[in-house]
């Protein structure tokens, strides 16, 4: 019996505007899509086929514009923390499939994954004169968890170290931003991008949303919970090698100012980004850094006590 394409675990095919994309399908029914353009995940669906990530209806799938949504990779610079274009250049480069990746550091339960690789072009070397190999594995776990593992190696032959900042700029799809809570960032220090990156301390309760937010939380726990009451869903974000977390929602005014973002779409998205911003990562030649993100979407109802985020945050 021929296997329908909807059963192929890893499939290379054409996406929007003919851009190459990889579709990952897990036997339990969850799926994910990754574009070679930007090495960017643009879809993650649970085993009911429900989309868990936000991609703007006005997103532009055409280089050099970055795709507005999913999980853009910010490298070698987060936002304006340096002299390069905002969020660096990895998100608007064409990545390749890594046919011969070095063995993976950890035993992974996931059988459904793709390995991508990015190396600098001559043009890149003119704006950021450093040789590197950026390997990205995107994997779907048996339970539908989405895992992204970045391995960045300094391959310079000139003996020079380089430093970079980094973020998985994840756009979560939410039912109603005013009904969403983020747990795990209480009482932490943060840099407020809306106040010249001034440093403040967060109050003691869960974070809720009633206006534009653009904060870089410093030295956060490795686990953060995003509760979407209306959808009775909790996103659990686990991170490794990424000490900071950025929380962003443009709200109404910034939404109107972005051509690739719908005026009301701010109500249905929230960016919570595993990041390394405060302390840039420095690699000597031959050294490799690893940054891992694991996303789970669990049915929840905070008020019913079925799933108390504190229990989530404290559990393994
Ligand atoms: O991650 C938050 C942030 O740095 C915001 O300041 C905002 O600019 C957002 O990223 C989107 O940036 P982009 O370059 O994709 O428009």
PDB file of N, CA, C and O and ligand atoms in Angstrom, residues 65-66 68 74 78-80 86-87 91 169 171 193 214 246-248 258 260 271 273, ligand 1:
ATOM      1  N   UNK A  65      13.277  39.991   3.113  1.00  0.00           N
ATOM      2  CA  UNK A  65      12.423  40.317   4.254  1.00  0.00           C
ATOM      3  C   UNK A  65      12.280  39.091   5.152  1.00  0.00           C
ATOM      4  O   UNK A  65      12.049  37.974   4.656  1.00  0.00           O
ATOM      5  N   UNK A  66      12.422  39.273   6.461  1.00  0.00           N
ATOM      6  CA  UNK A  66      12.254  38.139   7.383  1.00  0.00           C
ATOM      7  C   UNK A  66      10.773  37.775   7.473  1.00  0.00           C
ATOM      8  O   UNK A  66       9.911  38.641   7.403  1.00  0.00           O
ATOM      9  N   UNK A  68       7.399  37.054   9.110  1.00  0.00           N
ATOM     10  CA  UNK A  68       6.818  37.565  10.356  1.00  0.00           C
ATOM     11  C   UNK A  68       6.018  36.475  11.062  1.00  0.00           C
ATOM     12  O   UNK A  68       4.799  36.348  10.862  1.00  0.00           O
ATOM     13  N   UNK A  74      17.507  34.641  15.658  1.00  0.00           N
ATOM     14  CA  UNK A  74      18.267  35.899  15.723  1.00  0.00           C
ATOM     15  C   UNK A  74      19.737  35.573  15.983  1.00  0.00           C
ATOM     16  O   UNK A  74      20.090  35.115  17.062  1.00  0.00           O
ATOM     17  N   UNK A  78      21.174  39.949  18.535  1.00  0.00           N
ATOM     18  CA  UNK A  78      19.774  40.109  18.932  1.00  0.00           C
ATOM     19  C   UNK A  78      19.401  41.580  18.800  1.00  0.00           C
ATOM     20  O   UNK A  78      20.149  42.463  19.263  1.00  0.00           O
ATOM     21  N   UNK A  79      18.295  41.835  18.109  1.00  0.00           N
ATOM     22  CA  UNK A  79      17.755  43.188  17.951  1.00  0.00           C
ATOM     23  C   UNK A  79      18.861  44.177  17.579  1.00  0.00           C
ATOM     24  O   UNK A  79      19.675  43.882  16.708  1.00  0.00           O
ATOM     25  N   UNK A  80      18.944  45.282  18.279  1.00  0.00           N
ATOM     26  CA  UNK A  80      19.929  46.317  17.903  1.00  0.00           C
ATOM     27  C   UNK A  80      21.153  46.272  18.820  1.00  0.00           C
ATOM     28  O   UNK A  80      21.853  47.261  19.000  1.00  0.00           O
ATOM     29  N   UNK A  86      18.880  44.675  12.383  1.00  0.00           N
ATOM     30  CA  UNK A  86      18.164  44.176  13.566  1.00  0.00           C
ATOM     31  C   UNK A  86      18.016  42.650  13.508  1.00  0.00           C
ATOM     32  O   UNK A  86      17.656  42.095  12.483  1.00  0.00           O
ATOM     33  N   UNK A  87      18.388  42.004  14.595  1.00  0.00           N
ATOM     34  CA  UNK A  87      18.304  40.551  14.736  1.00  0.00           C
ATOM     35  C   UNK A  87      19.292  39.790  13.870  1.00  0.00           C
ATOM     36  O   UNK A  87      19.155  38.586  13.660  1.00  0.00           O
ATOM     37  N   UNK A  91      18.310  35.009   9.821  1.00  0.00           N
ATOM     38  CA  UNK A  91      16.895  34.828   9.503  1.00  0.00           C
ATOM     39  C   UNK A  91      16.560  35.236   8.074  1.00  0.00           C
ATOM     40  O   UNK A  91      15.442  35.003   7.606  1.00  0.00           O
ATOM     41  N   UNK A 169      13.178  33.546  18.376  1.00  0.00           N
ATOM     42  CA  UNK A 169      12.169  34.612  18.480  1.00  0.00           C
ATOM     43  C   UNK A 169      10.770  34.028  18.268  1.00  0.00           C
ATOM     44  O   UNK A 169      10.033  34.405  17.361  1.00  0.00           O
ATOM     45  N   UNK A 171       6.989  33.114  18.097  1.00  0.00           N
ATOM     46  CA  UNK A 171       5.662  33.753  18.070  1.00  0.00           C
ATOM     47  C   UNK A 171       4.624  32.691  18.444  1.00  0.00           C
ATOM     48  O   UNK A 171       4.306  31.824  17.631  1.00  0.00           O
ATOM     49  N   UNK A 193      12.997  47.659  26.772  1.00  0.00           N
ATOM     50  CA  UNK A 193      13.309  48.248  25.464  1.00  0.00           C
ATOM     51  C   UNK A 193      12.485  49.494  25.172  1.00  0.00           C
ATOM     52  O   UNK A 193      12.820  50.268  24.293  1.00  0.00           O
ATOM     53  N   UNK A 214       8.021  45.055  25.699  1.00  0.00           N
ATOM     54  CA  UNK A 214       9.252  44.688  25.000  1.00  0.00           C
ATOM     55  C   UNK A 214      10.358  44.634  26.053  1.00  0.00           C
ATOM     56  O   UNK A 214      11.083  45.598  26.256  1.00  0.00           O
ATOM     57  N   UNK A 246      12.989  37.030  26.291  1.00  0.00           N
ATOM     58  CA  UNK A 246      12.409  38.281  25.824  1.00  0.00           C
ATOM     59  C   UNK A 246      10.902  38.102  25.690  1.00  0.00           C
ATOM     60  O   UNK A 246      10.435  37.057  25.219  1.00  0.00           O
ATOM     61  N   UNK A 247      10.162  39.087  26.155  1.00  0.00           N
ATOM     62  CA  UNK A 247       8.698  39.056  26.027  1.00  0.00           C
ATOM     63  C   UNK A 247       8.287  40.275  25.201  1.00  0.00           C
ATOM     64  O   UNK A 247       8.656  41.409  25.541  1.00  0.00           O
ATOM     65  N   UNK A 248       7.571  40.004  24.096  1.00  0.00           N
ATOM     66  CA  UNK A 248       7.216  41.103  23.179  1.00  0.00           C
ATOM     67  C   UNK A 248       5.795  40.966  22.645  1.00  0.00           C
ATOM     68  O   UNK A 248       5.388  39.885  22.219  1.00  0.00           O
ATOM     69  N   UNK A 258       3.560  48.235  11.290  1.00  0.00           N
ATOM     70  CA  UNK A 258       4.305  47.148  10.629  1.00  0.00           C
ATOM     71  C   UNK A 258       3.541  46.681   9.392  1.00  0.00           C
ATOM     72  O   UNK A 258       2.407  46.189   9.498  1.00  0.00           O
ATOM     73  N   UNK A 260       4.013  44.170   7.506  1.00  0.00           N
ATOM     74  CA  UNK A 260       3.822  42.716   7.396  1.00  0.00           C
ATOM     75  C   UNK A 260       3.137  42.156   8.635  1.00  0.00           C
ATOM     76  O   UNK A 260       3.413  41.032   9.069  1.00  0.00           O
ATOM     77  N   UNK A 271       5.206  36.917  21.745  1.00  0.00           N
ATOM     78  CA  UNK A 271       6.558  36.386  21.594  1.00  0.00           C
ATOM     79  C   UNK A 271       7.177  36.191  22.970  1.00  0.00           C
ATOM     80  O   UNK A 271       7.206  37.121  23.779  1.00  0.00           O
ATOM     81  N   UNK A 273      10.791  34.613  24.011  1.00  0.00           N
ATOM     82  CA  UNK A 273      11.968  34.211  23.251  1.00  0.00           C
ATOM     83  C   UNK A 273      13.093  33.746  24.164  1.00  0.00           C
ATOM     84  O   UNK A 273      13.582  34.514  24.991  1.00  0.00           O
TER      85      UNK A 273
HETATM   86  O1  LIG B   1      12.195  40.606  20.283  1.00  0.00           O
HETATM   87  C1  LIG B   1      11.568  41.810  20.451  1.00  0.00           C
HETATM   88  C2  LIG B   1      12.004  42.758  19.337  1.00  0.00           C
HETATM   89  O2  LIG B   1      13.370  42.979  19.397  1.00  0.00           O
HETATM   90  C3  LIG B   1      11.178  44.044  19.389  1.00  0.00           C
HETATM   91  O3  LIG B   1      11.946  45.144  19.784  1.00  0.00           O
HETATM   92  C4  LIG B   1      10.614  44.184  17.976  1.00  0.00           C
HETATM   93  O4  LIG B   1      11.397  44.966  17.183  1.00  0.00           O
HETATM   94  C5  LIG B   1      10.582  42.738  17.514  1.00  0.00           C
HETATM   95  O5  LIG B   1      11.726  42.160  18.052  1.00  0.00           O
HETATM   96  C6  LIG B   1      10.441  42.497  16.046  1.00  0.00           C
HETATM   97  O6  LIG B   1      11.589  42.822  15.390  1.00  0.00           O
HETATM   98  P1  LIG B   1      11.626  42.742  13.774  1.00  0.00           P
HETATM   99  O7  LIG B   1      13.014  43.119  13.399  1.00  0.00           O
HETATM  100  O8  LIG B   1      11.292  41.329  13.411  1.00  0.00           O
HETATM  101  O9  LIG B   1      10.558  43.699  13.278  1.00  0.00           O
END
